[in-house]
Coordinates of C-alpha atoms in Angstrom, one line a residue:
X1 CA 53.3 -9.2 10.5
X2 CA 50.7 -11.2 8.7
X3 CA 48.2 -10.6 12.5
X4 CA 49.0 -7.0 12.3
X5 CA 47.9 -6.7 8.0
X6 CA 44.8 -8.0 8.8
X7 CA 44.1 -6.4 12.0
X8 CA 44.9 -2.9 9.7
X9 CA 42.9 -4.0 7.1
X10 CA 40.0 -4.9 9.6
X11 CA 40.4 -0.9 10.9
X12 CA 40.2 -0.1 7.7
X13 CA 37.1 -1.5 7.0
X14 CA 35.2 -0.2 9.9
X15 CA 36.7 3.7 9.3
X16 CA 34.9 3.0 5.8
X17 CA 32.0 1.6 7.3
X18 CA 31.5 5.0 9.7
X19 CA 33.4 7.4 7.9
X20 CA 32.6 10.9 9.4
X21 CA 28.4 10.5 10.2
X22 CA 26.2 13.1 10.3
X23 CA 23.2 11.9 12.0
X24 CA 19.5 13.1 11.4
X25 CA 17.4 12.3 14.1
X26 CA 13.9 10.9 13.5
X27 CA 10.9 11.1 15.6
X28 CA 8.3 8.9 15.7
X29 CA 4.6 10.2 15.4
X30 CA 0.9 8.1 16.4
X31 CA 0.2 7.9 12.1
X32 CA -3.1 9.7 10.9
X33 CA -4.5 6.0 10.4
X34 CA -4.2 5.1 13.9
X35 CA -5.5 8.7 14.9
X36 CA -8.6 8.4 12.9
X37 CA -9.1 4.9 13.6
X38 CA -8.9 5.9 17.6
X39 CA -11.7 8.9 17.2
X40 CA -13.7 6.0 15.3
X41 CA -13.4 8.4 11.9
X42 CA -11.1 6.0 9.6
X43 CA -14.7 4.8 7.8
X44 CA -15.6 8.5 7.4
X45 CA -11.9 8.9 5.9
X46 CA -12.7 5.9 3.2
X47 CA -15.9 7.0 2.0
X48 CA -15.0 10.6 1.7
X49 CA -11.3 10.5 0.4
X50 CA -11.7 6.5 -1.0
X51 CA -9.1 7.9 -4.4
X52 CA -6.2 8.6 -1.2
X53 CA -7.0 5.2 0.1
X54 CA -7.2 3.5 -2.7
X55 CA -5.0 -0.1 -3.2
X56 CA -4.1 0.1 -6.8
X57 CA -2.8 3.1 -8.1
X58 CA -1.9 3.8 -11.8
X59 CA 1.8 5.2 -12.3
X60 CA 3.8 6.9 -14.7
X61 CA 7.3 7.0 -13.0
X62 CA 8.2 10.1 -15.2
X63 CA 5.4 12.1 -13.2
X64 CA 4.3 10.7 -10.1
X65 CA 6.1 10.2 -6.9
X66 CA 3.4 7.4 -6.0
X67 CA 5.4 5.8 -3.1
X68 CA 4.1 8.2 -0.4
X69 CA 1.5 6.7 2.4
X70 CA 0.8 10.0 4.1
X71 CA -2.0 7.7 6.4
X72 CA 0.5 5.8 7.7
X73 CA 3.7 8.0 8.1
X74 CA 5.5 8.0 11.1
X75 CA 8.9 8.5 10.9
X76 CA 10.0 12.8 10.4
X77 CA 13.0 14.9 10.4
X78 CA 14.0 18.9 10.5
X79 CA 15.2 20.2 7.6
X80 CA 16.2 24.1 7.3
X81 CA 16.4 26.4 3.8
X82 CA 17.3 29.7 3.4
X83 CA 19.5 32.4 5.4
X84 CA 18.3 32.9 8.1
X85 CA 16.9 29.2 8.6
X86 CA 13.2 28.6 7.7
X87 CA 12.2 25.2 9.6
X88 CA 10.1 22.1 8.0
X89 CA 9.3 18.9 9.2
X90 CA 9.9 16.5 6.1
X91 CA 10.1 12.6 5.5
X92 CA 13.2 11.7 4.2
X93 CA 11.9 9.3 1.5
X94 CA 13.9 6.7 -0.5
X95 CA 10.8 6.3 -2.6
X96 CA 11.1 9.6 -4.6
X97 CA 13.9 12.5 -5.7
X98 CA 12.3 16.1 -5.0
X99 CA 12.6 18.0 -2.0
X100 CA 9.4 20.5 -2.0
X101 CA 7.7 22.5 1.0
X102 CA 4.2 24.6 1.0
X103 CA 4.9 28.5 -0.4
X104 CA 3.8 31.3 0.9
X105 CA 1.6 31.9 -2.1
X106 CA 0.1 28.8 -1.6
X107 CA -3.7 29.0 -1.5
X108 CA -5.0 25.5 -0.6
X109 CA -6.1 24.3 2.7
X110 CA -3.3 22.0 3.7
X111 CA -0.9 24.9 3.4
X112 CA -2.9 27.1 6.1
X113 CA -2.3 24.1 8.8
X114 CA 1.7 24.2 7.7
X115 CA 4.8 26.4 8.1
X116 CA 5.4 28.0 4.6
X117 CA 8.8 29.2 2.6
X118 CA 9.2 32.8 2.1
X119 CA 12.0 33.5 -0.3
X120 CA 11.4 38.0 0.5
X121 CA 12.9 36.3 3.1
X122 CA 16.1 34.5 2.6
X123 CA 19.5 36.3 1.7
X124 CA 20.5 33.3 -0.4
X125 CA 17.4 32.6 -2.2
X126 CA 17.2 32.5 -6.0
X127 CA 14.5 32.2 -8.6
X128 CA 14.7 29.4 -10.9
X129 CA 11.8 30.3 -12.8
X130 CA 10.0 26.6 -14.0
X131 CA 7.3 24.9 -12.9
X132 CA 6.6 21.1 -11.0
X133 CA 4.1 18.9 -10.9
X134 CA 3.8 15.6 -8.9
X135 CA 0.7 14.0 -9.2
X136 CA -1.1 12.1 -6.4
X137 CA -4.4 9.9 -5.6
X138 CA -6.2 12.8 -5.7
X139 CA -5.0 15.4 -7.6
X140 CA -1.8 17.3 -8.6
X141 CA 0.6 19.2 -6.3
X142 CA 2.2 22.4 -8.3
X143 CA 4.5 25.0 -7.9
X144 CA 7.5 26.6 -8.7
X145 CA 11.4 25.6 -8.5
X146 CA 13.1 28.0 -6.7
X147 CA 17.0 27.5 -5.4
X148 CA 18.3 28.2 -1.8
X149 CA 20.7 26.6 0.3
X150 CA 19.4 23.6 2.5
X151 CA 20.4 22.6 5.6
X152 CA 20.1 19.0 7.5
X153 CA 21.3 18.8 11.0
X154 CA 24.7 21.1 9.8
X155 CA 25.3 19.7 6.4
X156 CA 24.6 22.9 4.1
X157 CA 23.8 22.3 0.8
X158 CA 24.1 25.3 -1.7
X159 CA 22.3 26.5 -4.5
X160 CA 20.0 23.2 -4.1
X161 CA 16.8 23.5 -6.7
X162 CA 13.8 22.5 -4.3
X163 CA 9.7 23.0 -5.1
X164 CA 7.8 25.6 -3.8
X165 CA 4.1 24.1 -4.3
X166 CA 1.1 26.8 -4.9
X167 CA -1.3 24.0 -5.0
X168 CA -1.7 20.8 -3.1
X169 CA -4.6 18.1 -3.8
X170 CA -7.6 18.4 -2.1
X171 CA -7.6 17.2 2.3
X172 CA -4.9 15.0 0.9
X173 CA -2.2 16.9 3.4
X174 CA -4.1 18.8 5.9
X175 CA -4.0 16.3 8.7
X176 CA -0.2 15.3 7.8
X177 CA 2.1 15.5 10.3
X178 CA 4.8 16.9 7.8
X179 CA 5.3 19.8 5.8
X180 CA 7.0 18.9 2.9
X181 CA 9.2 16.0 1.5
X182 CA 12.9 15.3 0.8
X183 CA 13.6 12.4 -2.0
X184 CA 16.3 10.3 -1.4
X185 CA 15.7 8.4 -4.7
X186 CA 17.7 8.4 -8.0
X187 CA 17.8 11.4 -10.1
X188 CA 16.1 9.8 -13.3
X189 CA 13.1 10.0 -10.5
X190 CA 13.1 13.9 -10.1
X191 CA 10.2 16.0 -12.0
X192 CA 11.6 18.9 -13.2
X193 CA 15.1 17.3 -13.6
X194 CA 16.0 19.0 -10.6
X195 CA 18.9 17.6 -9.2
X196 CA 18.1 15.4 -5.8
X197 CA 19.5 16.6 -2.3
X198 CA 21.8 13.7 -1.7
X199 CA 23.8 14.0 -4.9
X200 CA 24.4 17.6 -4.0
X201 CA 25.7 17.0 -0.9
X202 CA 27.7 14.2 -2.9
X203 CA 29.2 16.7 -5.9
X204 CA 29.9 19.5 -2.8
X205 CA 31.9 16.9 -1.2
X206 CA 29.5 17.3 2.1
X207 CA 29.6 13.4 2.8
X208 CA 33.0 10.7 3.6
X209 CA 31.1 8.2 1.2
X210 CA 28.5 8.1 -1.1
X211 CA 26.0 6.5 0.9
X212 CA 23.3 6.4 3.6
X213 CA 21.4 4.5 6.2
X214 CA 18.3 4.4 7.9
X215 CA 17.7 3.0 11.4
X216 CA 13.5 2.9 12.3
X217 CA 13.4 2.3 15.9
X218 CA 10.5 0.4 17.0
X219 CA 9.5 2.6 20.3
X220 CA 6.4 2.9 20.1
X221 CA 6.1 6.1 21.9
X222 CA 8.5 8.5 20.1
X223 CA 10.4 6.0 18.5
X224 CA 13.9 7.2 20.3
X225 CA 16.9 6.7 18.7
X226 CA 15.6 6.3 14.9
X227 CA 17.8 8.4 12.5
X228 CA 18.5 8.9 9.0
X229 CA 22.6 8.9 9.0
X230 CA 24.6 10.4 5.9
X231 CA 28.3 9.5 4.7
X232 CA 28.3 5.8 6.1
X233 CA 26.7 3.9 8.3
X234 CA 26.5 2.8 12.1
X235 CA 27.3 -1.1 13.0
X236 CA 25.9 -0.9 16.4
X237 CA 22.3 -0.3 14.8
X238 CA 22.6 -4.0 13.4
X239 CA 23.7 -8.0 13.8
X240 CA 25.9 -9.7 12.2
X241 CA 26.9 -8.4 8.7
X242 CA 25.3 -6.6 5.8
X243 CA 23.8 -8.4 3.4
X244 CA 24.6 -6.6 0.2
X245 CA 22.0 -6.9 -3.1
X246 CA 22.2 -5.2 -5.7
X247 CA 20.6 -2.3 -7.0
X248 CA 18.4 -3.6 -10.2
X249 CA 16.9 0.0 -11.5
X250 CA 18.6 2.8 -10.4
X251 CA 15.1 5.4 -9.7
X252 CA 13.6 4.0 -7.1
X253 CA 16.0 1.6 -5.0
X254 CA 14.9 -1.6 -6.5
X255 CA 16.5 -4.9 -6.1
X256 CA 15.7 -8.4 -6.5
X257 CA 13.7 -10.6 -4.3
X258 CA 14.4 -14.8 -4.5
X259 CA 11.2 -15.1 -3.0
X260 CA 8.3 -14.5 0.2
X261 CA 7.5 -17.1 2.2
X262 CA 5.1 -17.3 4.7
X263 CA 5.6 -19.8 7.5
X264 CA 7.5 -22.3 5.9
X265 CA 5.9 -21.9 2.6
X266 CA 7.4 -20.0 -0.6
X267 CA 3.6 -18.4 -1.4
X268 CA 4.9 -15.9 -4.2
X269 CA 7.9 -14.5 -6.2
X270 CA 9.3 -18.3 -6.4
X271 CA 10.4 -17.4 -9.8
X272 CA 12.0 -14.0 -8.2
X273 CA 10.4 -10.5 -8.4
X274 CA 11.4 -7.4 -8.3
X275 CA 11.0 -4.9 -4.9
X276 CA 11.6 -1.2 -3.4
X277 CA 13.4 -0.4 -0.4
X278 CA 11.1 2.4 0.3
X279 CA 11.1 5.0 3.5
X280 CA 8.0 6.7 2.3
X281 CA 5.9 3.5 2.2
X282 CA 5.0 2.5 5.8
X283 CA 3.6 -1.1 5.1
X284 CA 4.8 -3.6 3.1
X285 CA 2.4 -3.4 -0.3
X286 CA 2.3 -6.1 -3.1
X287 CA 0.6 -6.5 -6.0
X288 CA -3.3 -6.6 -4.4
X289 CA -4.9 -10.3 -4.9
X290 CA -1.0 -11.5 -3.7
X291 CA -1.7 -9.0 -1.2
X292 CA -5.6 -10.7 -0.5
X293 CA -4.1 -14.1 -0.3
X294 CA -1.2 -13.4 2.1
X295 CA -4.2 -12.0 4.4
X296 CA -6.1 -14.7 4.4
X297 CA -2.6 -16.8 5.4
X298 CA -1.7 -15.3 8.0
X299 CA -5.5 -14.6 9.6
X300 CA -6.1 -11.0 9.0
X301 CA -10.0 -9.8 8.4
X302 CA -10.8 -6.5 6.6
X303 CA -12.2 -4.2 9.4
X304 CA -13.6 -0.7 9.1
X305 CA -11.1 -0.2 6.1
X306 CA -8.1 -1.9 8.0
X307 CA -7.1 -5.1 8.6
X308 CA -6.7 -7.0 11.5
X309 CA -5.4 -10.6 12.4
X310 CA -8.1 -12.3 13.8
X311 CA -9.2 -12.1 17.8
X312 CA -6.3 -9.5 18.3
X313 CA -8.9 -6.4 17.9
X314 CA -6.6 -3.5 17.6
X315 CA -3.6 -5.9 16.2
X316 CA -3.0 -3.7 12.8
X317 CA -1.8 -6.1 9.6
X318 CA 1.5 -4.9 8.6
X319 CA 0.6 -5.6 4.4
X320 CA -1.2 -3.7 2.1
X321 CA -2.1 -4.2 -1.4
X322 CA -0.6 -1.6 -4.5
X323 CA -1.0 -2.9 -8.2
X324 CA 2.2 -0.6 -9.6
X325 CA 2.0 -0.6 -13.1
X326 CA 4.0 -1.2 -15.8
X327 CA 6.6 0.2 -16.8
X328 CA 7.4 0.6 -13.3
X329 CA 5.2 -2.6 -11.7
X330 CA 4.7 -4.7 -10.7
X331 CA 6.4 -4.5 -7.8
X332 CA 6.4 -5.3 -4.1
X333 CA 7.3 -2.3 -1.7
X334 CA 9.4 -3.1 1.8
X335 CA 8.5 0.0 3.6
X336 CA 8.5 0.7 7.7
X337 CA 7.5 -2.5 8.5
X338 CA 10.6 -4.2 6.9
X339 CA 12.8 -0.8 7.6
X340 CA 12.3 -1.4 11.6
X341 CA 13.7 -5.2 11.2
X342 CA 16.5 -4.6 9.1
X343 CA 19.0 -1.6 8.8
X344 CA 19.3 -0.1 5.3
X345 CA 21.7 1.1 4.3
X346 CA 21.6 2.7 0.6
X347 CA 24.8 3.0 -1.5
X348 CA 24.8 5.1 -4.0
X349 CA 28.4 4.3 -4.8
X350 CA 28.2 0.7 -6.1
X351 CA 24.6 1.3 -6.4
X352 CA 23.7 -1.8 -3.7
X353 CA 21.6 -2.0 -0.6
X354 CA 23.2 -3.7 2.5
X355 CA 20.5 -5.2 5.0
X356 CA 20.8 -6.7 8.3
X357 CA 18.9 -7.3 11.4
X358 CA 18.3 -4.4 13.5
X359 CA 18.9 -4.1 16.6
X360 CA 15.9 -3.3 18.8

């Protein structure tokens, strides 16, 4: 009796752990970084767009969703809004709360390189009638909040309050390889007080449990079998068990680090610090002269605006340094880098992350 009560409870466990997963397949693109760095035009990037490349950045977390590294994004899904279904290619990022895509009123360059949202068009569209902004390195995007349902890969979200943006900053999203973005962050995050995607598909009762995972394959190619998974998560992505920590801010998905340690040394955060588990960040950033000293450690030279560890020419530092300011900062972000070594799984339910080796 006693085998088969722990045998149930062990089912148990694991139908929590799935629940019923609705998958969002990611694919992988070459990032803009390595594009321009390949055509030998990274240098021409710096000196002509330095505020977008910048490695400190001033943020107000009421205004700004800083987090995003369009350079070095990779990792993109399909989303859908309106009836009939209007396509965009988005990054689903933990590092910020608004879902927006380019309107078709939109005047500025990026927007004529991009599909755009036409509400004429959409049976189920409705006009909110207020105004967004988000600001970025170089400028403010703006538009409109419109509602419309929202579909990702056939969970439908109703009556969803997304951003329309009119305006977007200077070259800042020409070359992207996405259209728009969908936040995956706290609501306190949101500008506009819209309220975020996932805790709509939460109050409609769309997912098993209130959470979500991220796998980041490390193919280089196309990066097969990454996905963003809703309503649980998937065990044969990951070793061993997750590592649960706590979620120490709920706007970003912050949580305690003990410390970082490179080689066998504890170089910073001995005393703890505080980091973001962060989809929309590519590299791992830290506060820059941490950032400068962690280079030097582990051999890395500043080339051409990038770094690279020394006598491995095209071997691409994984760090970047990001002086986050108070009353957010400082903070350290774990972005694709960490993402492709450790499953994530983000719980909005006990408000935790659960980490754990990825499986390759």
């Amino acid at each position: 009796m006693k085998t088969f009560l722990v045998l149930l409870l062990v089912l148990l466990d694991v139908g929590q752990a799935h629940g019923d997963l609705h998958r969002v397949p990611l694919r992988r693109h070459q990032s803009l970084r390595k594009k321009l760095q390949a055509q030998r035009q990274l240098s021409d990037l710096w000196k002509s767009q330095k505020l977008d490349m910048i490695e400190s950045c001033t943020m107000e977390q009421s205004t700004n969703e800083p987090l995003i590294n369009y350079l070095d994004m990779e990792y993109f899904g399909t989303i859908s809004i309106g009836s009939p279904p209007q396509n965009f290619t988005v990054i689903f990022d933990t590092g910020s709360s608004n879902l927006w895509v380019p309107s078709v009123y939109c005047t500025s360059p990026a927007c004529k390189t991009h599909p755009v949202f036409h509400p004429s068009q959409s049976n189920t569209y409705s006009e909110v009638g207020s105004t967004f902004s988000i600001q970025y390195g170089t400028g403010s995007l703006t538009g409109i909040i419109g509602a419309d349902q929202v579909s990702v890969e056939g969970l439908t979200v109703v009556g969803q309050q997304f951003g329309e943006s009119v305006k977007e900053p200077g070259q800042t999203f020409v070359n992207a390889e996405f259209d728009g973005i969908l936040g995956l962050g706290y609501p306190s995050l949101a500008a506009g007080g819209v309220t975020p995607v996932f805790d709509n598909m939460m109050a409609q009762n769309l997912v098993d449990l209130p959470m979500f995972s991220v796998y980041m394959s490390s193919d280089p190619e196309d990066g097969l079998g990454s996905e963003l998974t809703f309503g649980g998560y998937d065990p044969s992505h990951f070793s061993g068990s997750l590592n649960w920590v706590p979620v120490t801010k709920q706007a970003y998905w912050q949580i305690a680090l003990d410390g970082i340690q490179v080689g066998d040394t504890v170089m910073f955060c001995s005393e703890g610090c505080q980091a973001i588990v962060d989809t929309g960040t590519s590299l791992i950033t830290g506060p820059s002269h941490k950032i400068k000293q962690l280079q030097e450690a582990i051999g890395a030279i500043l080339t051409d605006g990038e770094d690279f560890a020394d006598g491995m020419q095209f071997c691409s530092s994984g760090f970047q340094g990001l002086d986050i300011q108070p009353p957010s900062g400082p903070l350290w972000i774990l972005g694709d880098v960490f993402i492709r070594k450790f499953y994530s799984v983000f719980d909005r339910g006990n408000n935790q992350v659960g980490l754990a080796p990825a499986v390759p």
